[in-house]
Coordinates of C-alpha atoms in Angstrom, one line a residue:
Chain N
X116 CA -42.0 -232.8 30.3
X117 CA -45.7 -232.9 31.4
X118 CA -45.1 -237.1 30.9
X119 CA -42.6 -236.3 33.5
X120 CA -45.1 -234.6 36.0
X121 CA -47.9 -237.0 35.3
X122 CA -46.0 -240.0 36.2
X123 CA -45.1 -238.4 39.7
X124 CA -48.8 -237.6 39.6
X125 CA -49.4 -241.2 39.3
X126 CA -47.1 -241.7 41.9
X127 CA -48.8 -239.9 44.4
X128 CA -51.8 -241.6 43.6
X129 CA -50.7 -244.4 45.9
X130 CA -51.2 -244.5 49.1
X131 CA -47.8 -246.7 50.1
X132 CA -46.2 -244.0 48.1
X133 CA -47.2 -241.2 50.4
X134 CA -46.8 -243.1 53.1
X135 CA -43.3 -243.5 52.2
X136 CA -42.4 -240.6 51.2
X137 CA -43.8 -238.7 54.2
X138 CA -42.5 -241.8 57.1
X139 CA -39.1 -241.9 54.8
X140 CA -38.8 -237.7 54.8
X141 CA -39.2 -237.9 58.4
X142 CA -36.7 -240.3 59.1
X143 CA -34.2 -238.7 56.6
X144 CA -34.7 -235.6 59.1
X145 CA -34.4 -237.3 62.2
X146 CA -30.9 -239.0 60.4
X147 CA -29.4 -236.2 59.3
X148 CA -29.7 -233.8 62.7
X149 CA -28.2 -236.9 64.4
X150 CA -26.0 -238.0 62.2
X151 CA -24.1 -234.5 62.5
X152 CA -23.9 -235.7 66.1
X153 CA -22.3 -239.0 65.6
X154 CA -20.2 -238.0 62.9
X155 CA -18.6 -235.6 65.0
X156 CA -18.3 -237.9 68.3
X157 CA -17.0 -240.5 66.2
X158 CA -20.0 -242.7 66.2
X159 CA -20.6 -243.1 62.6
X160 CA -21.0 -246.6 62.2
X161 CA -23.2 -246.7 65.2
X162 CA -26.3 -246.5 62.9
X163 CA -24.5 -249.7 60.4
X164 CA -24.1 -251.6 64.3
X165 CA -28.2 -250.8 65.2
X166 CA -29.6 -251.9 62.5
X167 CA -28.0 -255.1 62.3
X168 CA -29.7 -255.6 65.7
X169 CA -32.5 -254.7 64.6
X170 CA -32.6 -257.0 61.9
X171 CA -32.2 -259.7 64.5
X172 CA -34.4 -258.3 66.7
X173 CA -37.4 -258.1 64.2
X174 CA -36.4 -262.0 62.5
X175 CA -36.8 -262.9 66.7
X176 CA -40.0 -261.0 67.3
X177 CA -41.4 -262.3 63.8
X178 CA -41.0 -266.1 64.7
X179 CA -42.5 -265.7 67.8
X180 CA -45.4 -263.8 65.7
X181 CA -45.1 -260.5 67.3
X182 CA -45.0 -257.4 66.1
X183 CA -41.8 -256.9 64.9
X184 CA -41.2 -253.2 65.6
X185 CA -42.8 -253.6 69.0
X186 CA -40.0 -256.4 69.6
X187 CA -37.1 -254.3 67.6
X188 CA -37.5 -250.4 69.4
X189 CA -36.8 -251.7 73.4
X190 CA -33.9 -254.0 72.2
X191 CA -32.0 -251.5 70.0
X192 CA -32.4 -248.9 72.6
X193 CA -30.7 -251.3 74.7
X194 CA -28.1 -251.7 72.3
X195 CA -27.6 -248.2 72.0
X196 CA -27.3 -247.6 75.5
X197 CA -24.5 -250.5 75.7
X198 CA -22.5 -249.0 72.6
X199 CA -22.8 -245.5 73.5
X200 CA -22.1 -245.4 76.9
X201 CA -20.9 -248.5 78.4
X202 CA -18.2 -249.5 75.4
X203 CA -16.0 -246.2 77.0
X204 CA -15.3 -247.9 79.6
X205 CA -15.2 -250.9 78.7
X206 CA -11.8 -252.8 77.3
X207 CA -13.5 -253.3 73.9
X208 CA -13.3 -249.8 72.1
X209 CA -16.3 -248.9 70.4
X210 CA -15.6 -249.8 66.7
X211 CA -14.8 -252.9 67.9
X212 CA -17.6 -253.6 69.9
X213 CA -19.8 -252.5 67.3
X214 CA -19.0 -255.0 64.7
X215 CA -19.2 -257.7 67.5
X216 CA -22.7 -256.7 68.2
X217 CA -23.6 -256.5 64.5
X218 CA -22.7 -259.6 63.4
X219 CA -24.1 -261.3 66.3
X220 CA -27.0 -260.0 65.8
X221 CA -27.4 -260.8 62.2
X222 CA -25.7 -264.5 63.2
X223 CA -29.1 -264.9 65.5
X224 CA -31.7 -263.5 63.3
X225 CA -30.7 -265.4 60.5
X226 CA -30.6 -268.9 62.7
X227 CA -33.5 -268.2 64.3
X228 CA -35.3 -267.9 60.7
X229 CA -34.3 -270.6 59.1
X230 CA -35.7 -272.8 62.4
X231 CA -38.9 -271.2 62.5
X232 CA -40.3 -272.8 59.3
X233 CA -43.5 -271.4 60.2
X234 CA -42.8 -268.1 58.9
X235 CA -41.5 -267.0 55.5
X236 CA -39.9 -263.4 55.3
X237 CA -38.3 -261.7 52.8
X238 CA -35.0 -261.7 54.0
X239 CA -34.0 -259.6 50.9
X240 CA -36.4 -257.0 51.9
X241 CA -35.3 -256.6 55.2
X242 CA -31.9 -256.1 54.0
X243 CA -32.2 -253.8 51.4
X244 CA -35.3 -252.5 52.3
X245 CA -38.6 -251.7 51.0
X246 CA -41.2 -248.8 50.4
X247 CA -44.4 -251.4 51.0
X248 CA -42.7 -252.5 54.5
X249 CA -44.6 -250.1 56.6
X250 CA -48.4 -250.8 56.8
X251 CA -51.0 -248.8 58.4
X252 CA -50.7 -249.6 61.7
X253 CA -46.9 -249.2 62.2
X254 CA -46.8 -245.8 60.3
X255 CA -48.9 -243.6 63.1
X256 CA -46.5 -245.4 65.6
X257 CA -43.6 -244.3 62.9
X258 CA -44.8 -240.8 62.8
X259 CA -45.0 -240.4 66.3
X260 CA -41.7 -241.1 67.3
X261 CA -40.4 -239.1 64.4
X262 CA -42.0 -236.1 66.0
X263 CA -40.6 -237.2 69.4
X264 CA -37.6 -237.3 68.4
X265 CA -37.6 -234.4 66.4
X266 CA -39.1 -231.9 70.0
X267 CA -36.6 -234.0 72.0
X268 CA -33.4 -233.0 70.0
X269 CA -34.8 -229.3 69.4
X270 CA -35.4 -229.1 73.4
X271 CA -31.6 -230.2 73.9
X272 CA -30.2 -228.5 71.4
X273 CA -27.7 -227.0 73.6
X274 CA -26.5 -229.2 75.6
X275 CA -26.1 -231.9 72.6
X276 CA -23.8 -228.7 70.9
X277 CA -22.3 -228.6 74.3
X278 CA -21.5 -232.1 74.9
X279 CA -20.5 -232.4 71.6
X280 CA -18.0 -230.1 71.6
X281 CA -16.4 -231.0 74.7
X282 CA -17.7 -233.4 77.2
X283 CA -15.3 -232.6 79.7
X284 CA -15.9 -228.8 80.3
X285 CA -19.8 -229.6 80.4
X286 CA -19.0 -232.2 83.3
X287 CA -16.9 -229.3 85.0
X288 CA -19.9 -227.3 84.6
X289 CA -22.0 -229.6 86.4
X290 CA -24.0 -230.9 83.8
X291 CA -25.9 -234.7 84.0
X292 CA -24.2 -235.5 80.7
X293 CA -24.8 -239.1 81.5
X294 CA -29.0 -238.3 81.0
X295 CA -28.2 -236.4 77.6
X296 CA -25.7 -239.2 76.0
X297 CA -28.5 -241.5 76.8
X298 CA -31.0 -239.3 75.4
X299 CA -28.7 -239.6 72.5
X300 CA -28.8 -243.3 72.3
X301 CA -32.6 -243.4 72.5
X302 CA -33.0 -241.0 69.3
X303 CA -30.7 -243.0 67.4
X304 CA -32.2 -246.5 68.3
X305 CA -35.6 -245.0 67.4
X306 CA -34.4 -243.0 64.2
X307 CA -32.2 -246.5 62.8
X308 CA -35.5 -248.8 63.5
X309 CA -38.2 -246.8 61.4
X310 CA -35.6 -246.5 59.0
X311 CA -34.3 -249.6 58.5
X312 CA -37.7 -251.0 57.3
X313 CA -37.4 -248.1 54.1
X314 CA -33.6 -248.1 53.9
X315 CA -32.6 -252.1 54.5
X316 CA -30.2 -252.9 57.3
X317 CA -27.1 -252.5 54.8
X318 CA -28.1 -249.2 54.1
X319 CA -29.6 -246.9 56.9
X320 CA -26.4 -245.9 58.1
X321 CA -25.9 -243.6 54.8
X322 CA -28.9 -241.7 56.2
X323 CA -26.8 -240.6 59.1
X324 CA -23.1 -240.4 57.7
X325 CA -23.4 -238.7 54.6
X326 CA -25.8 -235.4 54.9
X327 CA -23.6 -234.8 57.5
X328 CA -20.6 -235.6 55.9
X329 CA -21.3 -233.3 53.1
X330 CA -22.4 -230.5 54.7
X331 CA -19.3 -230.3 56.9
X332 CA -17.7 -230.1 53.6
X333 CA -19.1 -226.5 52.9
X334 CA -20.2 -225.0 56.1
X335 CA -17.9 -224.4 59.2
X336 CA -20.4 -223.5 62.0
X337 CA -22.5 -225.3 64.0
X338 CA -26.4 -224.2 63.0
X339 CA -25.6 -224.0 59.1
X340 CA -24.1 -227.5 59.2
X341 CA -27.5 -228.7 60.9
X342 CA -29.3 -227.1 59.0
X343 CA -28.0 -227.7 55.5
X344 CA -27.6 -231.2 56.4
X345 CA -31.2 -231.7 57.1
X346 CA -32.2 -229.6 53.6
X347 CA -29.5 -231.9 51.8
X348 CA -31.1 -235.1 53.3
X349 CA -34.2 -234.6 52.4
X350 CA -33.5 -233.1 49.0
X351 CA -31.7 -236.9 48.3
X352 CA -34.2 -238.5 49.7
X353 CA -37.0 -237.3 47.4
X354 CA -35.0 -237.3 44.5
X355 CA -33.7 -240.9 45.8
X356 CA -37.7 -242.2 46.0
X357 CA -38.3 -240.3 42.6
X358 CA -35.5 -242.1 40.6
X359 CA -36.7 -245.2 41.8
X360 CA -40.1 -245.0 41.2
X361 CA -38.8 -243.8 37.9
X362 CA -36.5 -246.3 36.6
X363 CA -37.8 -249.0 38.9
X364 CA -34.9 -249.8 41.1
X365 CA -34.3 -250.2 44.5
X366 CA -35.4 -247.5 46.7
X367 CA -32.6 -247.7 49.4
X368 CA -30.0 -248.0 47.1
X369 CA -31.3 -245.1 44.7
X370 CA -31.7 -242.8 47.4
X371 CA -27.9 -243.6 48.7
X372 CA -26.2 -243.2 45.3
X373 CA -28.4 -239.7 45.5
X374 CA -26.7 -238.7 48.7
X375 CA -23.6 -239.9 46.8
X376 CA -24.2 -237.7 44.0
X377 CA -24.5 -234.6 46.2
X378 CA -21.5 -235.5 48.3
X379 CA -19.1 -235.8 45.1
X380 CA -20.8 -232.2 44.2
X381 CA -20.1 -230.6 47.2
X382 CA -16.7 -232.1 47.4
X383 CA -16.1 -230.1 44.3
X384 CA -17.8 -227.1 45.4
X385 CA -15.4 -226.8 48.4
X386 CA -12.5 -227.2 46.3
X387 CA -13.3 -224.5 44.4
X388 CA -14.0 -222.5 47.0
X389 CA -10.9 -223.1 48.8
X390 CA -8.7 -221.4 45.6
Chain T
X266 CA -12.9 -218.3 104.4
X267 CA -11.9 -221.2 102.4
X268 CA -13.3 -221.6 98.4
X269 CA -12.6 -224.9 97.8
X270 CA -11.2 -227.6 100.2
X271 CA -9.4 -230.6 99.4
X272 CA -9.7 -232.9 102.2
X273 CA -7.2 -236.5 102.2
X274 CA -8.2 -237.0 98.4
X275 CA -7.1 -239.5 96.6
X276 CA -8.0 -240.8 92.8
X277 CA -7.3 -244.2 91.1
X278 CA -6.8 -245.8 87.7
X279 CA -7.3 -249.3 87.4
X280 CA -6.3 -250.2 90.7
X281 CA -2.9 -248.1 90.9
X282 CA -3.3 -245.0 92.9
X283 CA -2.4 -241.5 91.0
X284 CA -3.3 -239.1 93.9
X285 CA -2.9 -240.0 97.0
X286 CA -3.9 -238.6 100.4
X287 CA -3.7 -234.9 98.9
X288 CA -4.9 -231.8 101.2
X289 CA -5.4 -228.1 100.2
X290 CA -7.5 -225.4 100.9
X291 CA -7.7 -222.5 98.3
X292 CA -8.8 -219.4 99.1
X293 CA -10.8 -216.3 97.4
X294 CA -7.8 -214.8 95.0
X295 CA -4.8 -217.1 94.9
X296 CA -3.7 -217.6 91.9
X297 CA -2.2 -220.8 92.0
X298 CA 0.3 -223.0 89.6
X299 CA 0.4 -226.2 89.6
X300 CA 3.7 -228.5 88.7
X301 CA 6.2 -230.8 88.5
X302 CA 7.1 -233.6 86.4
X303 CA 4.6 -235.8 83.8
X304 CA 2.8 -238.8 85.6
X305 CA 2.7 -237.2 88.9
X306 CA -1.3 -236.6 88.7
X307 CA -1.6 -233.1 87.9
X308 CA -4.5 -233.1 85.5
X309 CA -5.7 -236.3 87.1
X310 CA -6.0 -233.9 90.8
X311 CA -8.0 -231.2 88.5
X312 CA -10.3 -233.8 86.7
X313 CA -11.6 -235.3 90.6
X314 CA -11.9 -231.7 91.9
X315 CA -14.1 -231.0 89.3
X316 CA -15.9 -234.4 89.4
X317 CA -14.9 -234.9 85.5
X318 CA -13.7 -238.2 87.1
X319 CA -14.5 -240.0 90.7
X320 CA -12.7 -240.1 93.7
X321 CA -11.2 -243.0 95.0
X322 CA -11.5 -241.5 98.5
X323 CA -11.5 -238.3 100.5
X324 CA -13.6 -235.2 99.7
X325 CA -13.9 -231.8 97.6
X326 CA -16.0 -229.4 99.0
X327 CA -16.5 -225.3 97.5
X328 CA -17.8 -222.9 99.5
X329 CA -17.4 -218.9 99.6
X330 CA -20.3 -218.9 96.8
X331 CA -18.7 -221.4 94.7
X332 CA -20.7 -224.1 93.6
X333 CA -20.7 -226.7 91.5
X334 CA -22.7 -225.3 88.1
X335 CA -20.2 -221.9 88.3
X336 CA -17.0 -223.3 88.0
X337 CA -14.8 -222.3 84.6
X338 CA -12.9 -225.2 83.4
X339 CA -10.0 -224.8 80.3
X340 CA -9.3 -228.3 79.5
X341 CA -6.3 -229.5 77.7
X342 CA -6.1 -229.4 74.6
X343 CA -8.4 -231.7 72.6
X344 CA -7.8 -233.1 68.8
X345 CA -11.1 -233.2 68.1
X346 CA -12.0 -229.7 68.3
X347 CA -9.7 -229.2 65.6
X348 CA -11.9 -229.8 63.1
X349 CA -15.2 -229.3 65.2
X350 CA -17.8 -226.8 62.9
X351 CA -18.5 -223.9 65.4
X352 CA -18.5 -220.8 65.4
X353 CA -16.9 -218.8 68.3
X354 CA -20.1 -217.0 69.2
X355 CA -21.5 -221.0 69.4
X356 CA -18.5 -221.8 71.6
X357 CA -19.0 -218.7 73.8
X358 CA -22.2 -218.8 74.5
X359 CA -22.2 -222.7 75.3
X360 CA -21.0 -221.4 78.6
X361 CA -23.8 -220.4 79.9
X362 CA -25.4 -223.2 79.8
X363 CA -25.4 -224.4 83.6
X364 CA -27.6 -219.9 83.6
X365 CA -30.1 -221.2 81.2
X366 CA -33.5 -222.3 82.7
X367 CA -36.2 -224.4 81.2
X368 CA -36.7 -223.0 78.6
X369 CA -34.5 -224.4 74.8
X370 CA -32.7 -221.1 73.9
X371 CA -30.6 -218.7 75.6
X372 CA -32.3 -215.9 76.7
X373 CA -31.2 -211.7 75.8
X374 CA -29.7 -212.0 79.4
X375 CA -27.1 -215.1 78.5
X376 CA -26.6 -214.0 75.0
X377 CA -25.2 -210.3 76.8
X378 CA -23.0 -212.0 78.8
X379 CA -21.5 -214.1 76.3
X380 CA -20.8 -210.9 74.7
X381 CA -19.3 -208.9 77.5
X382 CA -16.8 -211.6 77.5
X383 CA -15.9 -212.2 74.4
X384 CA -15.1 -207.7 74.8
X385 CA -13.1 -209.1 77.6
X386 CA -11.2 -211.0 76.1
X387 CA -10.8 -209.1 72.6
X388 CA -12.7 -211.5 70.3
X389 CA -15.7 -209.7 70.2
X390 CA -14.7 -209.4 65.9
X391 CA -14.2 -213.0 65.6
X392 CA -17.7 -213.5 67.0
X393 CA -18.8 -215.6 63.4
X394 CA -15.6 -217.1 62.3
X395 CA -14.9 -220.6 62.6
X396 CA -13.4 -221.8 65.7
X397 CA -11.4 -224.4 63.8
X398 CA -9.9 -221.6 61.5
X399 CA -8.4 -219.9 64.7
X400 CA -4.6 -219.6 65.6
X401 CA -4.0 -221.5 68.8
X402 CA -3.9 -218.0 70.6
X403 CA -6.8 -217.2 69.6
X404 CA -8.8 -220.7 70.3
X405 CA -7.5 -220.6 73.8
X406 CA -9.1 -217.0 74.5
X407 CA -12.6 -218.3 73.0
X408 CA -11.9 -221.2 75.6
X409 CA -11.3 -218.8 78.9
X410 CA -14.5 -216.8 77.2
X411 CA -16.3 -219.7 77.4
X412 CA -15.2 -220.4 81.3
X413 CA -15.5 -216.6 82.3
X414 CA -19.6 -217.5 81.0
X415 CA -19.8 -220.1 83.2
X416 CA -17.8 -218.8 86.6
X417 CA -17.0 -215.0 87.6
X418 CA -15.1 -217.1 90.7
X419 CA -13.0 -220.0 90.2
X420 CA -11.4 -221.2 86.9
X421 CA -9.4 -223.9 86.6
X422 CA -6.5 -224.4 83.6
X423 CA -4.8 -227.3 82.3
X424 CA -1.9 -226.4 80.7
X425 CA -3.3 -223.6 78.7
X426 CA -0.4 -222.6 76.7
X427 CA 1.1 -225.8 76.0
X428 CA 1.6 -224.8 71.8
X429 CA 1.5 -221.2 71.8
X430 CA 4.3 -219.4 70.6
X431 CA 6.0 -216.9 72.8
X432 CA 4.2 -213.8 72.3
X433 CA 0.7 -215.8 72.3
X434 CA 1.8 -217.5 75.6
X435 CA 2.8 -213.9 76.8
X436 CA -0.6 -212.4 76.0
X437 CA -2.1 -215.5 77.5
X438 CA -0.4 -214.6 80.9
X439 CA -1.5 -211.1 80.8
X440 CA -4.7 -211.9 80.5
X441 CA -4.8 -214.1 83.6
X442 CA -3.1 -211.5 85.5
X443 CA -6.0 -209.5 84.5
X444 CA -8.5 -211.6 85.5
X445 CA -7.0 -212.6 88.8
X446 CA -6.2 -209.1 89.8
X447 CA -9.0 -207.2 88.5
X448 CA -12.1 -209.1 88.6
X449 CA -10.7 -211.4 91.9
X450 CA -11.3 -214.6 89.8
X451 CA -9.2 -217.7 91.6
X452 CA -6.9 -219.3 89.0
X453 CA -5.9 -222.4 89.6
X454 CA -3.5 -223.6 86.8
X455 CA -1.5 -226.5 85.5
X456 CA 1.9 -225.4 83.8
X457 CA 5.7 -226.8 82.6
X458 CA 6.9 -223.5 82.7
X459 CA 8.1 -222.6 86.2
X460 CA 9.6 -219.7 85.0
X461 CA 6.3 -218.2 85.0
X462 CA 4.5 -219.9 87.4
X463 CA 7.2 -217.9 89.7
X464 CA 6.3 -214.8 88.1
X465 CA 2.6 -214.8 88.7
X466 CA 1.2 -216.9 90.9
X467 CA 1.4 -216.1 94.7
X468 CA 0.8 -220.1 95.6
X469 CA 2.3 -223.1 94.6
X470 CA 1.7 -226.6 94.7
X471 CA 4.7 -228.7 93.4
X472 CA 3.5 -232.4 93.2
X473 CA 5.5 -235.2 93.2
X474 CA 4.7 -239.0 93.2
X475 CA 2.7 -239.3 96.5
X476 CA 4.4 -236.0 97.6
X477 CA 3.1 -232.7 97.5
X478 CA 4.6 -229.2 98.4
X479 CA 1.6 -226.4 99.0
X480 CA 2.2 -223.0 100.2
X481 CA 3.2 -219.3 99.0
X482 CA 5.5 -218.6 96.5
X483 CA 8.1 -217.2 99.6
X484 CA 8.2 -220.3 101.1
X485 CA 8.3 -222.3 98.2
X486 CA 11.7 -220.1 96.9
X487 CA 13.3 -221.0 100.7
X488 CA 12.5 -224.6 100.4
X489 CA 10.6 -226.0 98.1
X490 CA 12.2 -226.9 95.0
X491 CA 14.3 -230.1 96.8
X492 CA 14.7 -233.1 94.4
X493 CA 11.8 -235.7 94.3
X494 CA 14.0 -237.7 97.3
X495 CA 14.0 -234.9 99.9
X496 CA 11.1 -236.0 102.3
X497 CA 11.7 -232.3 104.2
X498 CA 8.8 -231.2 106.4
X499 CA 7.4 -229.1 103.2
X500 CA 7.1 -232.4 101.3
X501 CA 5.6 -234.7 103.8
X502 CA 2.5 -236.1 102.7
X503 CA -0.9 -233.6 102.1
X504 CA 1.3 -230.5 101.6
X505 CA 0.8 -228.6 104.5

C-alpha cells in the first residue's frame, strides 16, 4: 500500500504531471458542465466535429511555424459558430454538417503535413493525445480560458437552463438567445481546443458526452445533474491519469475507459433503483 | 385601448406565403380562440406575433403596458422536454427570467413569485419532482406557471390540451377561465376543439387559407362558420 502512495508521490514530483493534471482537471470541468448542455440540445458530437478542426487547424498553423493554439482557438470558434447556429437553417442538418466539417478538416491537416517537409509532428500524438503536449507557455493561456469559461457559464447559468429547455418560450420572452447560443459556441470551441492537446482529437469528445450521460442516468433535475456530472468527470479523470501513469498506457484512452467504467456502474445503479 | 395590434401581417416559409395580409386588434380581457383547419397558419400567426419567427411584412405592435419581455407563451408540445432533467421549481422559476437584473441568481423577490404561482396553479407540492415524471396535466400547469412568471397580461397558447384526457383538458379550461376572469389576463389560444372554444372564449378568429374571420363569439354564431369557399363580407381578407 505505501508502494502505492509513493509512486503517486513520484508522480507529483514532475512538473508535466501537475501541469496535466491541474490543465486536464480544468478541462474535464469545463467538459462536463457543457457537455450536459449539448447532450441535451442534441449536440453531442459537436465536440468529435471541433476537434477534428482543430487538428487541422493546429497541422496549418504548425507548417507555417506558428503557434499552434494561437492559430487553432479563432478557427474553431468559427467552426462552432457555423455548426451551432448557422447549420439550423441551413439545408445540411447538423449531424450531417458535422462530419462534413470533420473530415475536411482532418483531409487538410493531414495534406498540408505531409507538404511541409520542414516540420515533423507526431501525428500520433495529436490524435491520441499526450500529457507532455502542453509546455509552459500555453498552460497560463490554458488556465485562463478555463477560468473564463468556467465565470462565463456560472454568470449565464440561467438563461443556458432556459434556453435549453425551450428555446422558443425564451424568444417569446424577449430574450437575445442568438448572444447566448453563441456564447455557447465560444465555450465549447475553447473547452475542445485545450483539450484536445491532453485527450487526442479521437477522444475529447468522451469528455463532454459521457459525465453527462451518466449522471442523467441517476439524477432527474437540473442542478444535481450539473453538479454530479462535474464531480463524476473529474473523479474519471484523476483516476484516468493515475492508471496511466500506473500501468503506463495511454492517458486519453485510460481516462475514457474510466468514464466508461463509471457509466456501466451507474447504468446498474439506476436499474436497481428503478425496482 | 388596444393591447396588441396586428397590422396587414403577413409570414413566409421558403418563398410560399402562410399568413397573408392578416389584421387584428386585441384588446385588455378577450379571451380569444383561435381555429380552423391544419396548414392554415395558426401557430405560424402566434410564432411572428411573438417574434419567435420574422415577418415577411406588416407590423405587431403591444401597447396597454404590454411589452415585449412580459409576454407568457405555452408552446406546443415539445419531444424533447420529455426527457429533459428539471425539476418543476427549475421550470417555474425560469420564467422570471426577462425580472432578473444583472446580477446571476434570482433574487428572494423572483423566487416568491415563482411560488405564488405555482399556489395558483396547485403545484406548489410538486415543487422538487421531476418535470419529465409528470402526467401531461400536470406538465401543462408547470408550463402556464412558468408563463404567469413571465406576464400578469397577455399569454398566448398553442394548443394546450392537445393529449390530455378529458378531465385533465376540463381542469385545463377552468383554469383559464380563472385566469381570464379573475386576474384580467388576455388569453389568446390555439385549439381543434370548437366545442369549447364556443364555450369560453368571447372572440374568435377562424382562419382559413388567406381568409380570416375575427369578431365576437355572437357574430361569429350568425355567420361565421361558412365553408372555406364562402368569401361573405366576414371572410374577406384581414378579418374585420
Amino acid at each position: 500500500m505505501s508502494d502505492f502512495f509513493n509512486q503517486i508521490a513520484t508522480m507529483f514530483s514532475y512538473s508535466f504531471m501537475v501541469r496535466a493534471m491541474f490543465i486536464g482537471g480544468l478541462v474535464a470541468l469545463c467538459a462536463s458542465l457543457l457537455g450536459v448542455i449539448l447532450v441535451l440540445k442534441r449536440y453531442s458530437m459537436i465536440g468529435d466535429g471541433l476537434s477534428h478542426v482543430s487538428f487541422g487547424a493546429m497541422a496549418v498553423g504548425l507548417a507555417f511555424n506558428q503557434a499552434p493554439l494561437y492559430v487553432a482557438i479563432p478557427v474553431v470558434i468559427v467552426a462552432a459558430y457555423l455548426l451551432l447556429r448557422v447549420s439550423e437553417n441551413s439545408k445540411i442538418k447538423g449531424d450531417a454538417a458535422i462530419g462534413l466539417i470533420a473530415s475536411s478538416s482532418i483531409a487538410i491537416g493531414i495534406i498540408i503535413n505531409t507538404l511541409s517537409k520542414g516540420t515533423n509532428i507526431d501525428l500520433n500524438s495529436y490524435m491520441f493525445g499526450s500529457i507532455l503536449a502542453i509546455n509552459k507557455e500555453d498552460s497560463v493561456l490554458c488556465i485562463i480560458l478555463g477560468i473564463v469559461i468556467l465565470v462565463v457559464f456560472i454568470y449565464c447559468y440561467h438563461y443556458i437552463f432556459a434556453i435549453t429547455f425551450d428555446e422558443n418560450f425564451a424568444k417569446a420572452c424577449g430574450i437575445k438567445i442568438e448572444i447566448h447560443k453563441t456564447i455557447l459556441a465560444i465555450l465549447t470551441a475553447l473547452t475542445v481546443v485545450i483539450g484536445m492537446r491532453i485527450m487526442g482529437t479521437l477522444l475529447i469528445s468522451s469528455l463532454i458526452i459521457f459525465p453527462a450521460v451518466t449522471s442523467m442516468r441517476i439524477f432527474k433535475r437540473f442542478k444535481p445533474v450539473l453538479i454530479s456530472s462535474v464531480a463524476i468527470s473529474m473523479f474519471s479523470y484523476f483516476v484516468g491519469m493515475i492508471a496511466s501513469y500506473m500501468l503506463e498506457i495511454p492517458t486519453g484512452a485510460s481516462i475514457v475507459v474510466c468514464n466508461m467504467c463509471v457509466f456501466i456502474f451507474a447504468t446498474v445503479i439506476a436499474k436497481i433503483l428503478k425496482k | 385601448m388596444a393591447q396588441l395590434i396586428c397590422k396587414s401581417v403577413s409570414i413566409a416559409y421558403e418563398k410560399e406565403n402562410v399568413v397573408e395580409d392578416f389584421s387584428m386588434e386585441v384588446e385588455k380581457g378577450d379571451y380569444i380562440s383561435v381555429i380552423g383547419e391544419n396548414g392554415t397558419g395558426k401557430s405560424s400567426l402566434l410564432k411572428g406575433i411573438l417574434g419567435i419567427i420574422p415577418l415577411k411584412s406588416g407590423e405587431v405592435t403591444f401597447s396597454d403596458g404590454v411589452k415585449r419581455n412580459n409576454i407568457g407563451y405555452l408552446s406546443q408540445q415539445n419531444p424533447m422536454q420529455k426527457d429533459f432533467p428539471a425539476s418543476v421549481g427549475e421550470v417555474v422559476l425560469s420564467g422570471c427570467l426577462t425580472r432578473k437584473g444583472f446580477l446571476p441568481f434570482f433574487s428572494h423577490r423572483e423566487r416568491e413569485r415563482a411560488i405564488k404561482n405555482m399556489d395558483r396553479l396547485g403545484i406548489l407540492e410538486l415543487e422538487h419532482k421531476s418535470f419529465a415524471d409528470l402526467s401531461g396535466g400536470q406538465q401543462q400547469r408547470v408550463l402556464l406557471a412558468r408563463a404567469l412568471c413571465a406576464t400578469d397580461k397577455i399569454i398566448f397558447l398553442d394548443e394546450p390540451i392537445t393529449g390530455l384526457d378529458p378531465i385533465a383538458s376540463k381542469d385545463f379550461y377552468a383554469l383559464i377561465e380563472k385566469l381570464n376572469k379573475e386576474l384580467g389576463i388576455t388569453i389568446i389560444m390555439i385549439t381543434h376543439d370548437v366545442e369549447n372554444a364556443l364555450k369560453y372564449s368571447n372572440k374568435i378568429l377562424h382562419m382559413h387559407k388567406y381568409k380570416y374571420f375575427f369578431g365576437n363569439k355572437a357574430e361569429y354564431l350568425i355567420d361565421g362558420g361558412c365553408t372555406e369557399e364562402c368569401m361573405c363580407e366576414k371572410h374577406q381578407k384581414g378579418g374585420k
